Amino acid sequence: MTAGMRIRDALLFAVLLKVAHCGGGSYKREVKHEDIAQFYSSTATIRTLYTTMHTDGCKVDTVRTTDYRHTEFNRNYTSQNNRPSLELVGTFINILHGRRDVPFNGMDINMKTGQKLHWYEELLFTFDSLNCGIFFVSTTWGRKGKDYELRVRSGSSASRQCYEELISYARRAGVVASKFKNCTKNI
């Protein structure tokens, strides 16, 4: 390979990096950093309306208290009437690890008794003045999976825009529409 070809390839690579960095496509979404602590604020009631989780994905979270690092809430499963309520603690974390200028957007969830569950939930996007949220949900160690949920705060319904965003996230993860469970039938 000659020096001229190396220089040409290096310049081409630099141009491609610049285009990628500038967002070479015509579609641009405003960067919005979600705050899960605001969504799970004290005394909020949060209902799952749509989920890609298995049969027990339909749930209602009743927040007891929230501070700057944690939230305590009860989780009731609406699809399983005989399942007891769980007392849970969510510890807020920031997925954008090195960024201190953005709010917490996820939480690790464990039993209030201290039992480790390895549950993780990340607030991806909110709509309707923080009343509708799209969540990534993992119940496996390592925060892996491709389950998503649409949750609303008490008294709210899901706007079309919020629902379409849920479908969009799930499709990008390879989730087919037939995997969605409509939890409104259990309310």
XYZ file of C-alpha atoms in Angstrom:
187
model
C 0.000 0.000 0.000
C 1.458 3.344 -0.971
C 1.673 6.386 1.225
C -0.794 8.237 -1.016
C -3.447 5.560 -0.549
C -2.943 5.633 3.220
C -3.381 9.391 3.299
C -6.508 9.141 1.121
C -7.977 6.442 3.383
C -7.175 8.472 6.502
C -8.889 11.551 5.036
C -11.922 9.514 3.990
C -12.130 8.038 7.487
C -11.918 11.525 9.038
C -14.714 12.785 6.787
C -16.924 9.820 7.680
C -16.339 10.396 11.392
C -17.226 14.072 11.019
C -20.437 13.261 9.146
C -21.401 10.678 11.758
C -20.656 13.122 14.580
C -22.710 15.861 12.942
C -25.676 13.522 12.581
C -25.486 13.050 8.834
C -29.159 11.999 8.701
C -32.096 14.333 8.395
C -33.872 12.914 11.479
C -32.919 14.663 14.708
C -34.466 14.114 18.108
C -34.043 16.619 20.866
C -31.838 15.156 23.589
C -33.975 14.953 26.686
C -32.614 13.590 29.954
C -35.409 11.973 31.930
C -35.620 12.070 35.719
C -36.972 8.859 37.207
C -37.101 10.466 40.679
C -39.681 12.954 39.392
C -41.743 10.200 37.770
C -41.630 8.178 41.019
C -42.285 11.188 43.256
C -43.814 10.696 46.708
C -47.430 9.484 46.781
C -47.570 8.818 43.017
C -49.546 5.847 41.738
C -48.065 4.405 38.556
C -49.901 1.901 36.352
C -48.422 -0.266 33.621
C -50.733 -0.064 30.600
C -48.670 -2.035 28.067
C -45.812 -4.457 28.596
C -43.701 -6.956 26.697
C -42.975 -8.858 29.923
C -44.415 -12.277 30.638
C -47.802 -12.767 32.277
C -47.022 -10.923 35.522
C -45.918 -7.703 33.818
C -49.172 -5.851 34.571
C -48.696 -3.934 37.787
C -49.481 -0.886 39.887
C -46.758 0.869 41.891
C -47.847 2.998 44.849
C -45.014 5.263 45.953
C -44.699 5.774 49.704
C -41.686 8.075 49.796
C -38.977 9.425 47.512
C -35.784 11.327 48.289
C -32.802 12.339 46.179
C -31.331 8.768 46.030
C -34.159 6.276 46.683
C -37.839 5.567 46.355
C -39.906 3.162 48.432
C -43.046 1.744 46.876
C -45.497 -1.142 46.937
C -45.921 -3.169 43.758
C -49.197 -4.997 43.123
C -49.611 -7.307 40.148
C -53.010 -6.822 38.537
C -52.816 -9.953 36.398
C -52.372 -12.241 39.415
C -54.916 -11.539 42.138
C -53.414 -14.001 44.608
C -49.881 -12.614 44.360
C -48.980 -10.589 47.467
C -47.935 -6.956 47.302
C -44.167 -6.424 47.264
C -42.460 -3.757 49.363
C -39.641 -2.494 47.154
C -36.808 0.027 47.263
C -35.500 1.626 44.093
C -31.983 3.071 44.233
C -31.605 5.759 41.599
C -28.683 5.532 39.201
C -27.519 7.389 36.153
C -26.866 5.301 33.066
C -24.779 8.136 31.617
C -22.153 7.248 34.237
C -19.633 10.038 33.797
C -22.183 12.822 33.469
C -22.964 14.582 36.712
C -25.025 17.274 35.027
C -27.957 15.010 34.139
C -30.666 13.567 36.424
C -31.057 9.939 37.448
C -32.751 7.968 34.682
C -32.774 4.433 36.104
C -33.101 2.482 39.312
C -31.988 -0.835 40.728
C -34.881 -2.463 42.571
C -34.632 -4.749 45.584
C -36.916 -5.884 48.383
C -37.234 -3.497 51.311
C -35.972 -6.360 53.497
C -32.649 -6.172 51.632
C -33.153 -9.261 49.470
C -31.459 -8.716 46.098
C -33.732 -9.065 43.073
C -31.448 -7.875 40.236
C -34.355 -5.875 38.811
C -33.566 -2.781 36.828
C -35.825 -0.142 35.294
C -34.792 2.780 33.109
C -37.028 5.708 32.192
C -36.335 6.266 28.504
C -38.818 8.974 27.589
C -41.757 10.895 29.054
C -44.765 12.611 27.526
C -47.760 14.634 28.665
C -46.019 16.660 31.389
C -44.347 13.617 32.973
C -47.607 11.622 33.148
C -46.716 8.928 30.586
C -43.357 7.150 30.493
C -41.589 4.533 28.402
C -39.471 2.155 30.492
C -36.835 -0.449 29.698
C -37.295 -3.280 32.211
C -34.912 -6.084 33.144
C -35.411 -8.813 35.731
C -32.109 -10.556 35.043
C -28.629 -9.996 36.383
C -26.608 -7.580 34.265
C -29.552 -5.407 33.184
C -30.035 -7.450 30.042
C -33.138 -8.060 27.999
C -35.482 -6.332 25.630
C -38.650 -5.735 27.592
C -40.427 -2.401 27.527
C -43.401 -0.908 29.315
C -45.665 2.075 28.999
C -46.603 3.445 32.423
C -48.859 6.305 33.415
C -49.245 8.225 36.615
C -52.620 7.986 38.343
C -55.473 9.695 36.560
C -53.633 9.822 33.233
C -54.051 7.915 30.020
C -51.507 7.133 27.340
C -51.369 9.584 24.483
C -50.940 8.278 20.959
C -47.441 9.798 20.876
C -46.432 7.926 24.047
C -47.790 4.629 22.694
C -46.028 5.113 19.341
C -42.732 5.738 21.146
C -43.172 2.443 23.022
C -43.709 0.617 19.729
C -40.654 2.352 18.248
C -38.315 1.334 21.102
C -39.592 -2.236 21.060
C -39.206 -2.601 17.288
C -35.608 -1.390 17.434
C -34.961 -4.101 20.026
C -36.527 -6.736 17.777
C -39.754 -7.142 19.764
C -42.751 -8.112 17.646
C -46.174 -6.529 18.141
C -47.751 -9.835 19.156
C -45.604 -9.855 22.328
C -47.332 -6.741 23.726
C -49.762 -7.304 26.557
C -52.550 -4.798 27.104
C -52.789 -4.358 30.877
C -55.823 -2.076 30.742
C -57.989 -5.208 30.639
C -56.831 -6.012 34.185
C -57.622 -2.615 35.710
